[in-house]
Amino acid sequence: MAIKFVVVGPTKERFFQQSEQEYLKRLGKYCKLHYVQLPASKKTENRELCLKMEEEGFLKQIAETDYLVILDEAGKEFSSRKFSKNVNDLLVNQPNVVFAIGGAFGFSDSVYQRANDKWSLSLLTFPHHLVRTIFLEQLYRSFTILNGENYHND
C-alpha cells in the first residue's frame, strides 16, 4: 500500500529531521510512503500570494484519483484507535491516499475544495515541523494497532 505525505518547505532543525527519519524508517515495514517536500513560498507576508504559490505545488502532487486528506486545525479529531481505523478504511477503499500539511497560512481555497477529508491532530497549534513528526508517529502507531503489536497502550 502506498501513501503520499506532502508538506511545505524543508525541515530545518536537526532533531526534527532525526525524528522524521526514525518514523519514516519504522513505517517502511508497513507501507510505501512517498514523502514530498514542496518548496516554501518566497518570504512574503502576503497571505494570498503565499497560498497561491503553494497551491500550484500541492495540486501538481495530487492526481484526480487520489484521496486527499488535509491536516488542518478545523478538521475531525480522533483517538489513536479511531485514527488507525480511518487509516485502514482509506487504505482498503482508496487506490491512492495523500495526506498534506499546509504552509504557514494553511491551504488555498482550491486545495480545500479538492480535499476529500480534513483531519486534525489537535486543537493546539504546533510548529509545522513538529506536526510532521506527530503525524508520522500517529501513522506508525496506527499500523502497530492494526497489526496487534505492542506499542500503543490504552
mmCIF file of C-alpha atoms in Angstrom:
data_model
loop_
_atom_site.group_PDB
_atom_site.id
_atom_site.type_symbol
_atom_site.label_atom_id
_atom_site.label_comp_id
_atom_site.label_asym_id
_atom_site.label_seq_id
_atom_site.Cartn_x
_atom_site.Cartn_y
_atom_site.Cartn_z
ATOM 1 C CA MET A 1 0.000 0.000 0.000
ATOM 2 C CA ALA A 2 1.327 3.425 -0.927
ATOM 3 C CA ILE A 3 0.754 6.647 0.904
ATOM 4 C CA LYS A 4 1.931 10.087 -0.143
ATOM 5 C CA PHE A 5 2.697 12.726 2.509
ATOM 6 C CA VAL A 6 3.041 16.258 1.104
ATOM 7 C CA VAL A 7 4.459 19.128 3.167
ATOM 8 C CA VAL A 8 5.705 22.661 2.518
ATOM 9 C CA GLY A 9 9.380 23.510 2.927
ATOM 10 C CA PRO A 10 12.299 21.559 4.309
ATOM 11 C CA THR A 11 12.643 20.518 7.924
ATOM 12 C CA LYS A 12 15.358 22.784 9.278
ATOM 13 C CA GLU A 13 16.034 21.657 12.839
ATOM 14 C CA ARG A 14 18.203 18.558 13.094
ATOM 15 C CA PHE A 15 16.203 16.980 15.925
ATOM 16 C CA PHE A 16 13.006 17.196 13.845
ATOM 17 C CA GLN A 17 14.843 15.715 10.858
ATOM 18 C CA GLN A 18 16.015 12.843 13.050
ATOM 19 C CA SER A 19 12.547 12.144 14.424
ATOM 20 C CA GLU A 20 11.008 12.230 10.938
ATOM 21 C CA GLN A 21 13.680 9.856 9.634
ATOM 22 C CA GLU A 22 13.101 7.473 12.523
ATOM 23 C CA TYR A 23 9.370 7.193 11.855
ATOM 24 C CA LEU A 24 9.880 7.012 8.089
ATOM 25 C CA LYS A 25 12.236 4.085 8.698
ATOM 26 C CA ARG A 26 9.729 2.368 11.008
ATOM 27 C CA LEU A 27 6.878 2.926 8.545
ATOM 28 C CA GLY A 28 8.851 1.134 5.829
ATOM 29 C CA LYS A 29 7.830 -2.144 7.471
ATOM 30 C CA TYR A 30 4.141 -1.418 6.812
ATOM 31 C CA CYS A 31 3.761 0.700 3.705
ATOM 32 C CA LYS A 32 5.469 2.513 0.899
ATOM 33 C CA LEU A 33 5.407 6.168 1.926
ATOM 34 C CA HIS A 34 6.321 8.901 -0.545
ATOM 35 C CA TYR A 35 7.428 11.942 1.433
ATOM 36 C CA VAL A 36 7.229 15.069 -0.747
ATOM 37 C CA GLN A 37 8.568 18.445 0.364
ATOM 38 C CA LEU A 38 7.237 21.302 -1.717
ATOM 39 C CA PRO A 39 9.289 24.487 -1.940
ATOM 40 C CA ALA A 40 8.217 27.074 0.613
ATOM 41 C CA SER A 41 6.743 30.218 -0.833
ATOM 42 C CA LYS A 42 9.132 33.120 -1.000
ATOM 43 C CA LYS A 43 9.438 35.176 2.122
ATOM 44 C CA THR A 44 6.383 37.352 1.902
ATOM 45 C CA GLU A 45 3.731 38.376 4.354
ATOM 46 C CA ASN A 46 1.125 38.476 1.592
ATOM 47 C CA ARG A 47 -1.134 35.582 2.602
ATOM 48 C CA GLU A 48 -2.870 35.210 -0.759
ATOM 49 C CA LEU A 49 0.401 35.223 -2.696
ATOM 50 C CA CYS A 50 1.872 32.534 -0.428
ATOM 51 C CA LEU A 51 -1.235 30.380 -0.709
ATOM 52 C CA LYS A 52 -1.325 30.711 -4.495
ATOM 53 C CA MET A 53 2.344 29.725 -4.828
ATOM 54 C CA GLU A 54 1.890 26.700 -2.559
ATOM 55 C CA GLU A 55 -1.408 25.741 -4.229
ATOM 56 C CA GLU A 56 0.345 25.057 -7.516
ATOM 57 C CA GLY A 57 2.767 22.683 -5.787
ATOM 58 C CA PHE A 58 0.022 20.825 -3.954
ATOM 59 C CA LEU A 59 -2.198 20.401 -6.988
ATOM 60 C CA LYS A 60 0.724 19.053 -9.058
ATOM 61 C CA GLN A 61 1.232 16.311 -6.459
ATOM 62 C CA ILE A 62 -2.402 15.203 -6.330
ATOM 63 C CA ALA A 63 -3.826 13.058 -9.104
ATOM 64 C CA GLU A 64 -7.502 13.072 -9.987
ATOM 65 C CA THR A 65 -7.950 9.619 -8.460
ATOM 66 C CA ASP A 66 -6.073 10.399 -5.228
ATOM 67 C CA TYR A 67 -8.000 10.621 -1.978
ATOM 68 C CA LEU A 68 -6.708 13.788 -0.324
ATOM 69 C CA VAL A 69 -6.777 14.238 3.447
ATOM 70 C CA ILE A 70 -5.565 17.643 4.588
ATOM 71 C CA LEU A 71 -4.337 18.034 8.142
ATOM 72 C CA ASP A 72 -5.997 21.148 9.457
ATOM 73 C CA GLU A 73 -6.816 22.530 12.894
ATOM 74 C CA ALA A 74 -10.514 22.690 11.919
ATOM 75 C CA GLY A 75 -10.616 19.030 10.853
ATOM 76 C CA LYS A 76 -12.108 15.998 12.552
ATOM 77 C CA GLU A 77 -10.360 14.795 15.686
ATOM 78 C CA PHE A 78 -9.812 11.150 16.548
ATOM 79 C CA SER A 79 -8.434 8.952 19.278
ATOM 80 C CA SER A 80 -5.424 6.900 18.172
ATOM 81 C CA ARG A 81 -7.603 3.813 17.740
ATOM 82 C CA LYS A 82 -10.167 5.709 15.644
ATOM 83 C CA PHE A 83 -7.323 7.302 13.647
ATOM 84 C CA SER A 84 -5.959 3.820 12.883
ATOM 85 C CA LYS A 85 -9.420 2.582 11.848
ATOM 86 C CA ASN A 86 -9.796 5.544 9.478
ATOM 87 C CA VAL A 87 -6.327 4.962 8.013
ATOM 88 C CA ASN A 88 -7.197 1.303 7.471
ATOM 89 C CA ASP A 89 -10.537 2.180 5.848
ATOM 90 C CA LEU A 90 -8.781 4.559 3.458
ATOM 91 C CA LEU A 91 -6.101 2.064 2.516
ATOM 92 C CA VAL A 92 -8.682 -0.661 1.890
ATOM 93 C CA ASN A 93 -11.118 1.511 -0.059
ATOM 94 C CA GLN A 94 -8.963 4.066 -1.888
ATOM 95 C CA PRO A 95 -6.386 3.323 -4.591
ATOM 96 C CA ASN A 96 -4.142 6.249 -3.596
ATOM 97 C CA VAL A 97 -4.117 8.217 -0.358
ATOM 98 C CA VAL A 98 -2.423 11.605 0.054
ATOM 99 C CA PHE A 99 -2.014 13.388 3.390
ATOM 100 C CA ALA A 100 -0.994 17.051 3.276
ATOM 101 C CA ILE A 101 0.165 19.715 5.710
ATOM 102 C CA GLY A 102 -0.130 23.309 4.529
ATOM 103 C CA GLY A 103 2.344 26.111 4.989
ATOM 104 C CA ALA A 104 2.214 28.969 7.500
ATOM 105 C CA PHE A 105 -1.140 30.175 6.174
ATOM 106 C CA GLY A 106 -2.730 26.764 5.696
ATOM 107 C CA PHE A 107 -4.250 25.898 2.326
ATOM 108 C CA SER A 108 -5.734 27.891 -0.534
ATOM 109 C CA ASP A 109 -9.449 27.660 -1.247
ATOM 110 C CA SER A 110 -8.699 25.444 -4.257
ATOM 111 C CA VAL A 111 -6.846 22.905 -2.114
ATOM 112 C CA TYR A 112 -9.628 22.965 0.492
ATOM 113 C CA GLN A 113 -12.154 22.337 -2.286
ATOM 114 C CA ARG A 114 -10.052 19.497 -3.723
ATOM 115 C CA ALA A 115 -9.720 17.793 -0.324
ATOM 116 C CA ASN A 116 -11.817 14.698 0.266
ATOM 117 C CA ASP A 117 -11.455 14.961 4.035
ATOM 118 C CA LYS A 118 -9.990 17.178 6.724
ATOM 119 C CA TRP A 119 -8.387 15.738 9.879
ATOM 120 C CA SER A 120 -6.984 17.487 12.926
ATOM 121 C CA LEU A 121 -4.166 16.155 15.072
ATOM 122 C CA SER A 122 -5.018 18.508 17.956
ATOM 123 C CA LEU A 123 -6.821 21.686 18.890
ATOM 124 C CA LEU A 124 -3.429 23.014 19.939
ATOM 125 C CA THR A 125 -1.244 24.914 17.492
ATOM 126 C CA PHE A 126 2.143 23.341 16.727
ATOM 127 C CA PRO A 127 5.089 24.341 14.537
ATOM 128 C CA HIS A 128 4.815 22.716 11.094
ATOM 129 C CA HIS A 129 7.915 20.619 11.634
ATOM 130 C CA LEU A 130 6.527 19.167 14.857
ATOM 131 C CA VAL A 131 3.220 18.347 13.145
ATOM 132 C CA ARG A 132 5.154 16.271 10.618
ATOM 133 C CA THR A 133 6.676 14.191 13.391
ATOM 134 C CA ILE A 134 3.349 13.882 15.214
ATOM 135 C CA PHE A 135 1.613 12.735 12.031
ATOM 136 C CA LEU A 136 4.321 10.210 11.159
ATOM 137 C CA GLU A 137 4.254 8.839 14.709
ATOM 138 C CA GLN A 138 0.451 8.508 14.627
ATOM 139 C CA LEU A 139 0.624 6.769 11.266
ATOM 140 C CA TYR A 140 3.207 4.365 12.687
ATOM 141 C CA ARG A 141 1.054 3.876 15.799
ATOM 142 C CA SER A 142 -1.905 3.130 13.512
ATOM 143 C CA PHE A 143 -0.077 0.312 11.794
ATOM 144 C CA THR A 144 1.048 -1.193 15.101
ATOM 145 C CA ILE A 145 -2.557 -1.077 16.371
ATOM 146 C CA LEU A 146 -3.860 -2.661 13.162
ATOM 147 C CA ASN A 147 -1.252 -5.406 13.429
ATOM 148 C CA GLY A 148 -1.895 -6.081 17.128
ATOM 149 C CA GLU A 149 1.658 -5.125 18.054
ATOM 150 C CA ASN A 150 2.788 -3.999 21.470
ATOM 151 C CA TYR A 151 3.288 -0.236 21.050
ATOM 152 C CA HIS A 152 0.005 1.531 21.831
ATOM 153 C CA ASN A 153 -1.312 1.485 25.397
ATOM 154 C CA ASP A 154 -4.939 2.306 26.127
#
